[in-house]
Amino acid sequence: MDSSSRSSVIIIGAGISGISAAKVLAENGIEDLVILEASDRIGGRIRKEKFGGVSVELGAGWIAGVGGKESNPVWEFAAQLGLRTCFSDYSNARYNIYDRSGKIFPSGIAADSYKKAVDSAIQKLRDLEENRINDASKGTEPLL
């Protein structure tokens, strides 16, 4: 954009909110807008990355703005779809976990559940790696 052109609307960020805002504005006749993005890609926190040979979704792990005066429509949509959700406290998200009613899980239960989930994931990765090595040693899979 050169110094002689101006936009009536400047949107900061090309994440889902910025793109959605631009779409709504354009649908309502605002055509002189610009989206400013600090990174070299659109999408904000939402992105895919390769991990362990598979594509995984990263970012957008929290539904922000839950528990305010007005209900967050994304939270309501998640509930309608029956997605597993919980409240978390940013001061210590690992241990402060809440159910949908806002009741906090005791920190010991939350910590134990977290540790079990991490231990289980690590064991599954170890088992996969051991199976890959065993298959390779039998000549059924090449070692990388």
mmCIF file of the C-alpha atoms, coordinates in Angstrom:
data_MODEL
# 
_entry.id   MODEL 
# 
loop_
_atom_site.group_PDB 
_atom_site.id 
_atom_site.type_symbol 
_atom_site.label_atom_id 
_atom_site.label_alt_id 
_atom_site.label_comp_id 
_atom_site.label_asym_id 
_atom_site.label_entity_id 
_atom_site.label_seq_id 
_atom_site.pdbx_PDB_ins_code 
_atom_site.Cartn_x 
_atom_site.Cartn_y 
_atom_site.Cartn_z 
_atom_site.occupancy 
_atom_site.B_iso_or_equiv 
_atom_site.pdbx_formal_charge 
_atom_site.auth_seq_id 
_atom_site.auth_comp_id 
_atom_site.auth_asym_id 
_atom_site.auth_atom_id 
_atom_site.pdbx_PDB_model_num 
ATOM 1   C CA . MET A 1 1   ? 0.000   0.000   0.000  1.00 0.00 ? 1   MET A CA 1 
ATOM 2   C CA . ASP A 1 2   ? 1.498   3.350   -0.976 1.00 0.00 ? 2   ASP A CA 1 
ATOM 3   C CA . SER A 1 3   ? 1.313   6.486   1.176  1.00 0.00 ? 3   SER A CA 1 
ATOM 4   C CA . SER A 1 4   ? -1.454  8.021   -0.957 1.00 0.00 ? 4   SER A CA 1 
ATOM 5   C CA . SER A 1 5   ? -3.939  5.195   -0.323 1.00 0.00 ? 5   SER A CA 1 
ATOM 6   C CA . ARG A 1 6   ? -5.888  4.778   2.883  1.00 0.00 ? 6   ARG A CA 1 
ATOM 7   C CA . SER A 1 7   ? -8.191  2.152   4.265  1.00 0.00 ? 7   SER A CA 1 
ATOM 8   C CA . SER A 1 8   ? -11.211 2.880   6.387  1.00 0.00 ? 8   SER A CA 1 
ATOM 9   C CA . VAL A 1 9   ? -10.613 -0.307  8.392  1.00 0.00 ? 9   VAL A CA 1 
ATOM 10  C CA . ILE A 1 10  ? -7.354  -1.890  9.529  1.00 0.00 ? 10  ILE A CA 1 
ATOM 11  C CA . ILE A 1 11  ? -7.591  -5.409  10.945 1.00 0.00 ? 11  ILE A CA 1 
ATOM 12  C CA . ILE A 1 12  ? -4.685  -6.561  13.082 1.00 0.00 ? 12  ILE A CA 1 
ATOM 13  C CA . GLY A 1 13  ? -3.924  -10.242 12.599 1.00 0.00 ? 13  GLY A CA 1 
ATOM 14  C CA . ALA A 1 14  ? -4.770  -12.786 9.912  1.00 0.00 ? 14  ALA A CA 1 
ATOM 15  C CA . GLY A 1 15  ? -5.933  -15.461 12.301 1.00 0.00 ? 15  GLY A CA 1 
ATOM 16  C CA . ILE A 1 16  ? -9.452  -16.851 12.267 1.00 0.00 ? 16  ILE A CA 1 
ATOM 17  C CA . SER A 1 17  ? -10.831 -13.731 13.990 1.00 0.00 ? 17  SER A CA 1 
ATOM 18  C CA . GLY A 1 18  ? -9.154  -11.293 11.605 1.00 0.00 ? 18  GLY A CA 1 
ATOM 19  C CA . ILE A 1 19  ? -10.170 -13.225 8.500  1.00 0.00 ? 19  ILE A CA 1 
ATOM 20  C CA . SER A 1 20  ? -13.740 -13.586 9.834  1.00 0.00 ? 20  SER A CA 1 
ATOM 21  C CA . ALA A 1 21  ? -13.936 -9.861  10.613 1.00 0.00 ? 21  ALA A CA 1 
ATOM 22  C CA . ALA A 1 22  ? -12.769 -9.010  7.096  1.00 0.00 ? 22  ALA A CA 1 
ATOM 23  C CA . LYS A 1 23  ? -15.333 -11.392 5.608  1.00 0.00 ? 23  LYS A CA 1 
ATOM 24  C CA . VAL A 1 24  ? -18.220 -9.897  7.590  1.00 0.00 ? 24  VAL A CA 1 
ATOM 25  C CA . LEU A 1 25  ? -17.139 -6.357  6.745  1.00 0.00 ? 25  LEU A CA 1 
ATOM 26  C CA . ALA A 1 26  ? -16.789 -7.175  3.032  1.00 0.00 ? 26  ALA A CA 1 
ATOM 27  C CA . GLU A 1 27  ? -20.213 -8.857  3.017  1.00 0.00 ? 27  GLU A CA 1 
ATOM 28  C CA . ASN A 1 28  ? -21.625 -5.633  4.472  1.00 0.00 ? 28  ASN A CA 1 
ATOM 29  C CA . GLY A 1 29  ? -20.132 -3.345  1.848  1.00 0.00 ? 29  GLY A CA 1 
ATOM 30  C CA . ILE A 1 30  ? -16.812 -2.342  3.450  1.00 0.00 ? 30  ILE A CA 1 
ATOM 31  C CA . GLU A 1 31  ? -14.272 -2.895  0.702  1.00 0.00 ? 31  GLU A CA 1 
ATOM 32  C CA . ASP A 1 32  ? -11.476 -0.532  1.709  1.00 0.00 ? 32  ASP A CA 1 
ATOM 33  C CA . LEU A 1 33  ? -9.902  -2.620  4.445  1.00 0.00 ? 33  LEU A CA 1 
ATOM 34  C CA . VAL A 1 34  ? -6.470  -4.031  5.056  1.00 0.00 ? 34  VAL A CA 1 
ATOM 35  C CA . ILE A 1 35  ? -5.337  -6.954  7.214  1.00 0.00 ? 35  ILE A CA 1 
ATOM 36  C CA . LEU A 1 36  ? -1.953  -6.576  8.898  1.00 0.00 ? 36  LEU A CA 1 
ATOM 37  C CA . GLU A 1 37  ? -0.188  -9.806  9.849  1.00 0.00 ? 37  GLU A CA 1 
ATOM 38  C CA . ALA A 1 38  ? 3.174   -10.038 11.633 1.00 0.00 ? 38  ALA A CA 1 
ATOM 39  C CA . SER A 1 39  ? 4.094   -13.509 10.408 1.00 0.00 ? 39  SER A CA 1 
ATOM 40  C CA . ASP A 1 40  ? 4.602   -14.873 6.908  1.00 0.00 ? 40  ASP A CA 1 
ATOM 41  C CA . ARG A 1 41  ? 1.371   -16.901 6.914  1.00 0.00 ? 41  ARG A CA 1 
ATOM 42  C CA . ILE A 1 42  ? -2.332  -16.600 7.597  1.00 0.00 ? 42  ILE A CA 1 
ATOM 43  C CA . GLY A 1 43  ? -4.199  -18.739 10.113 1.00 0.00 ? 43  GLY A CA 1 
ATOM 44  C CA . GLY A 1 44  ? -2.948  -17.424 13.449 1.00 0.00 ? 44  GLY A CA 1 
ATOM 45  C CA . ARG A 1 45  ? -2.497  -20.214 15.972 1.00 0.00 ? 45  ARG A CA 1 
ATOM 46  C CA . ILE A 1 46  ? -4.219  -22.733 13.709 1.00 0.00 ? 46  ILE A CA 1 
ATOM 47  C CA . ARG A 1 47  ? -1.724  -24.687 11.623 1.00 0.00 ? 47  ARG A CA 1 
ATOM 48  C CA . LYS A 1 48  ? -0.616  -28.187 10.658 1.00 0.00 ? 48  LYS A CA 1 
ATOM 49  C CA . GLU A 1 49  ? 2.873   -29.546 11.216 1.00 0.00 ? 49  GLU A CA 1 
ATOM 50  C CA . LYS A 1 50  ? 4.502   -32.883 10.474 1.00 0.00 ? 50  LYS A CA 1 
ATOM 51  C CA . PHE A 1 51  ? 5.256   -34.885 13.631 1.00 0.00 ? 51  PHE A CA 1 
ATOM 52  C CA . GLY A 1 52  ? 6.410   -38.483 13.596 1.00 0.00 ? 52  GLY A CA 1 
ATOM 53  C CA . GLY A 1 53  ? 5.508   -38.828 9.932  1.00 0.00 ? 53  GLY A CA 1 
ATOM 54  C CA . VAL A 1 54  ? 1.921   -37.656 10.351 1.00 0.00 ? 54  VAL A CA 1 
ATOM 55  C CA . SER A 1 55  ? 0.241   -34.288 10.026 1.00 0.00 ? 55  SER A CA 1 
ATOM 56  C CA . VAL A 1 56  ? -0.996  -32.921 13.370 1.00 0.00 ? 56  VAL A CA 1 
ATOM 57  C CA . GLU A 1 57  ? -3.095  -29.872 14.184 1.00 0.00 ? 57  GLU A CA 1 
ATOM 58  C CA . LEU A 1 58  ? -1.387  -27.313 16.420 1.00 0.00 ? 58  LEU A CA 1 
ATOM 59  C CA . GLY A 1 59  ? -2.717  -24.272 18.188 1.00 0.00 ? 59  GLY A CA 1 
ATOM 60  C CA . ALA A 1 60  ? -6.221  -23.175 18.984 1.00 0.00 ? 60  ALA A CA 1 
ATOM 61  C CA . GLY A 1 61  ? -6.293  -25.592 21.903 1.00 0.00 ? 61  GLY A CA 1 
ATOM 62  C CA . TRP A 1 62  ? -8.349  -23.326 24.134 1.00 0.00 ? 62  TRP A CA 1 
ATOM 63  C CA . ILE A 1 63  ? -11.737 -21.745 23.677 1.00 0.00 ? 63  ILE A CA 1 
ATOM 64  C CA . ALA A 1 64  ? -11.119 -18.307 25.147 1.00 0.00 ? 64  ALA A CA 1 
ATOM 65  C CA . GLY A 1 65  ? -13.731 -16.127 26.803 1.00 0.00 ? 65  GLY A CA 1 
ATOM 66  C CA . VAL A 1 66  ? -15.664 -18.892 28.517 1.00 0.00 ? 66  VAL A CA 1 
ATOM 67  C CA . GLY A 1 67  ? -17.539 -17.988 31.679 1.00 0.00 ? 67  GLY A CA 1 
ATOM 68  C CA . GLY A 1 68  ? -18.205 -14.344 30.826 1.00 0.00 ? 68  GLY A CA 1 
ATOM 69  C CA . LYS A 1 69  ? -21.492 -12.460 30.815 1.00 0.00 ? 69  LYS A CA 1 
ATOM 70  C CA . GLU A 1 70  ? -22.289 -13.872 27.382 1.00 0.00 ? 70  GLU A CA 1 
ATOM 71  C CA . SER A 1 71  ? -21.607 -17.444 26.385 1.00 0.00 ? 71  SER A CA 1 
ATOM 72  C CA . ASN A 1 72  ? -18.874 -17.998 23.803 1.00 0.00 ? 72  ASN A CA 1 
ATOM 73  C CA . PRO A 1 73  ? -20.603 -19.452 20.699 1.00 0.00 ? 73  PRO A CA 1 
ATOM 74  C CA . VAL A 1 74  ? -17.617 -21.732 20.033 1.00 0.00 ? 74  VAL A CA 1 
ATOM 75  C CA . TRP A 1 75  ? -18.031 -23.228 23.525 1.00 0.00 ? 75  TRP A CA 1 
ATOM 76  C CA . GLU A 1 76  ? -21.750 -23.750 22.842 1.00 0.00 ? 76  GLU A CA 1 
ATOM 77  C CA . PHE A 1 77  ? -20.970 -25.355 19.468 1.00 0.00 ? 77  PHE A CA 1 
ATOM 78  C CA . ALA A 1 78  ? -18.467 -27.706 21.133 1.00 0.00 ? 78  ALA A CA 1 
ATOM 79  C CA . ALA A 1 79  ? -21.164 -28.696 23.649 1.00 0.00 ? 79  ALA A CA 1 
ATOM 80  C CA . GLN A 1 80  ? -23.702 -29.310 20.860 1.00 0.00 ? 80  GLN A CA 1 
ATOM 81  C CA . LEU A 1 81  ? -21.208 -31.592 19.115 1.00 0.00 ? 81  LEU A CA 1 
ATOM 82  C CA . GLY A 1 82  ? -20.537 -33.460 22.351 1.00 0.00 ? 82  GLY A CA 1 
ATOM 83  C CA . LEU A 1 83  ? -16.827 -32.621 22.322 1.00 0.00 ? 83  LEU A CA 1 
ATOM 84  C CA . ARG A 1 84  ? -14.925 -33.335 25.521 1.00 0.00 ? 84  ARG A CA 1 
ATOM 85  C CA . THR A 1 85  ? -14.146 -29.999 27.155 1.00 0.00 ? 85  THR A CA 1 
ATOM 86  C CA . CYS A 1 86  ? -13.009 -28.672 30.506 1.00 0.00 ? 86  CYS A CA 1 
ATOM 87  C CA . PHE A 1 87  ? -12.273 -25.295 32.070 1.00 0.00 ? 87  PHE A CA 1 
ATOM 88  C CA . SER A 1 88  ? -8.647  -24.487 32.786 1.00 0.00 ? 88  SER A CA 1 
ATOM 89  C CA . ASP A 1 89  ? -6.942  -21.768 34.779 1.00 0.00 ? 89  ASP A CA 1 
ATOM 90  C CA . TYR A 1 90  ? -4.028  -20.114 32.965 1.00 0.00 ? 90  TYR A CA 1 
ATOM 91  C CA . SER A 1 91  ? -2.122  -19.615 36.221 1.00 0.00 ? 91  SER A CA 1 
ATOM 92  C CA . ASN A 1 92  ? -1.453  -23.362 36.306 1.00 0.00 ? 92  ASN A CA 1 
ATOM 93  C CA . ALA A 1 93  ? -3.243  -25.068 33.411 1.00 0.00 ? 93  ALA A CA 1 
ATOM 94  C CA . ARG A 1 94  ? -1.553  -28.379 34.127 1.00 0.00 ? 94  ARG A CA 1 
ATOM 95  C CA . TYR A 1 95  ? -3.270  -28.815 37.493 1.00 0.00 ? 95  TYR A CA 1 
ATOM 96  C CA . ASN A 1 96  ? -6.230  -26.417 37.651 1.00 0.00 ? 96  ASN A CA 1 
ATOM 97  C CA . ILE A 1 97  ? -8.810  -28.304 35.634 1.00 0.00 ? 97  ILE A CA 1 
ATOM 98  C CA . TYR A 1 98  ? -12.548 -27.664 35.903 1.00 0.00 ? 98  TYR A CA 1 
ATOM 99  C CA . ASP A 1 99  ? -15.593 -29.591 34.773 1.00 0.00 ? 99  ASP A CA 1 
ATOM 100 C CA . ARG A 1 100 ? -18.335 -27.948 32.683 1.00 0.00 ? 100 ARG A CA 1 
ATOM 101 C CA . SER A 1 101 ? -20.128 -26.734 35.809 1.00 0.00 ? 101 SER A CA 1 
ATOM 102 C CA . GLY A 1 102 ? -17.024 -24.840 36.943 1.00 0.00 ? 102 GLY A CA 1 
ATOM 103 C CA . LYS A 1 103 ? -16.191 -27.254 39.772 1.00 0.00 ? 103 LYS A CA 1 
ATOM 104 C CA . ILE A 1 104 ? -12.427 -27.722 40.106 1.00 0.00 ? 104 ILE A CA 1 
ATOM 105 C CA . PHE A 1 105 ? -10.951 -31.194 40.068 1.00 0.00 ? 105 PHE A CA 1 
ATOM 106 C CA . PRO A 1 106 ? -8.712  -31.790 43.099 1.00 0.00 ? 106 PRO A CA 1 
ATOM 107 C CA . SER A 1 107 ? -5.128  -31.071 42.045 1.00 0.00 ? 107 SER A CA 1 
ATOM 108 C CA . GLY A 1 108 ? -4.002  -34.598 42.926 1.00 0.00 ? 108 GLY A CA 1 
ATOM 109 C CA . ILE A 1 109 ? -6.566  -36.187 40.612 1.00 0.00 ? 109 ILE A CA 1 
ATOM 110 C CA . ALA A 1 110 ? -5.760  -33.728 37.823 1.00 0.00 ? 110 ALA A CA 1 
ATOM 111 C CA . ALA A 1 111 ? -2.009  -34.275 38.251 1.00 0.00 ? 111 ALA A CA 1 
ATOM 112 C CA . ASP A 1 112 ? -2.435  -38.064 38.319 1.00 0.00 ? 112 ASP A CA 1 
ATOM 113 C CA . SER A 1 113 ? -4.618  -38.005 35.199 1.00 0.00 ? 113 SER A CA 1 
ATOM 114 C CA . TYR A 1 114 ? -2.121  -35.782 33.405 1.00 0.00 ? 114 TYR A CA 1 
ATOM 115 C CA . LYS A 1 115 ? 0.812   -38.018 34.409 1.00 0.00 ? 115 LYS A CA 1 
ATOM 116 C CA . LYS A 1 116 ? -1.045  -41.177 33.327 1.00 0.00 ? 116 LYS A CA 1 
ATOM 117 C CA . ALA A 1 117 ? -1.880  -39.643 29.942 1.00 0.00 ? 117 ALA A CA 1 
ATOM 118 C CA . VAL A 1 118 ? 1.724   -38.546 29.348 1.00 0.00 ? 118 VAL A CA 1 
ATOM 119 C CA . ASP A 1 119 ? 3.130   -41.902 30.529 1.00 0.00 ? 119 ASP A CA 1 
ATOM 120 C CA . SER A 1 120 ? 0.685   -43.760 28.270 1.00 0.00 ? 120 SER A CA 1 
ATOM 121 C CA . ALA A 1 121 ? 1.623   -41.651 25.234 1.00 0.00 ? 121 ALA A CA 1 
ATOM 122 C CA . ILE A 1 122 ? 5.343   -42.166 25.894 1.00 0.00 ? 122 ILE A CA 1 
ATOM 123 C CA . GLN A 1 123 ? 4.850   -45.928 26.261 1.00 0.00 ? 123 GLN A CA 1 
ATOM 124 C CA . LYS A 1 124 ? 2.907   -46.089 22.984 1.00 0.00 ? 124 LYS A CA 1 
ATOM 125 C CA . LEU A 1 125 ? 5.727   -44.248 21.215 1.00 0.00 ? 125 LEU A CA 1 
ATOM 126 C CA . ARG A 1 126 ? 8.299   -46.623 22.727 1.00 0.00 ? 126 ARG A CA 1 
ATOM 127 C CA . ASP A 1 127 ? 6.225   -49.641 21.652 1.00 0.00 ? 127 ASP A CA 1 
ATOM 128 C CA . LEU A 1 128 ? 5.924   -48.284 18.106 1.00 0.00 ? 128 LEU A CA 1 
ATOM 129 C CA . GLU A 1 129 ? 9.671   -47.648 17.965 1.00 0.00 ? 129 GLU A CA 1 
ATOM 130 C CA . GLU A 1 130 ? 10.451  -51.137 19.320 1.00 0.00 ? 130 GLU A CA 1 
ATOM 131 C CA . ASN A 1 131 ? 8.106   -52.727 16.763 1.00 0.00 ? 131 ASN A CA 1 
ATOM 132 C CA . ARG A 1 132 ? 9.727   -50.706 13.967 1.00 0.00 ? 132 ARG A CA 1 
ATOM 133 C CA . ILE A 1 133 ? 13.208  -51.835 15.052 1.00 0.00 ? 133 ILE A CA 1 
ATOM 134 C CA . ASN A 1 134 ? 12.076  -55.472 15.387 1.00 0.00 ? 134 ASN A CA 1 
ATOM 135 C CA . ASP A 1 135 ? 10.458  -55.401 11.940 1.00 0.00 ? 135 ASP A CA 1 
ATOM 136 C CA . ALA A 1 136 ? 13.611  -53.874 10.464 1.00 0.00 ? 136 ALA A CA 1 
ATOM 137 C CA . SER A 1 137 ? 15.840  -56.504 12.064 1.00 0.00 ? 137 SER A CA 1 
ATOM 138 C CA . LYS A 1 138 ? 13.626  -59.219 10.520 1.00 0.00 ? 138 LYS A CA 1 
ATOM 139 C CA . GLY A 1 139 ? 14.081  -57.591 7.143  1.00 0.00 ? 139 GLY A CA 1 
ATOM 140 C CA . THR A 1 140 ? 10.454  -56.525 6.811  1.00 0.00 ? 140 THR A CA 1 
ATOM 141 C CA . GLU A 1 141 ? 11.124  -52.801 7.148  1.00 0.00 ? 141 GLU A CA 1 
ATOM 142 C CA . PRO A 1 142 ? 14.220  -50.795 6.259  1.00 0.00 ? 142 PRO A CA 1 
ATOM 143 C CA . LEU A 1 143 ? 15.941  -48.818 8.987  1.00 0.00 ? 143 LEU A CA 1 
ATOM 144 C CA . LEU A 1 144 ? 16.027  -45.117 8.279  1.00 0.00 ? 144 LEU A CA 1 
# 
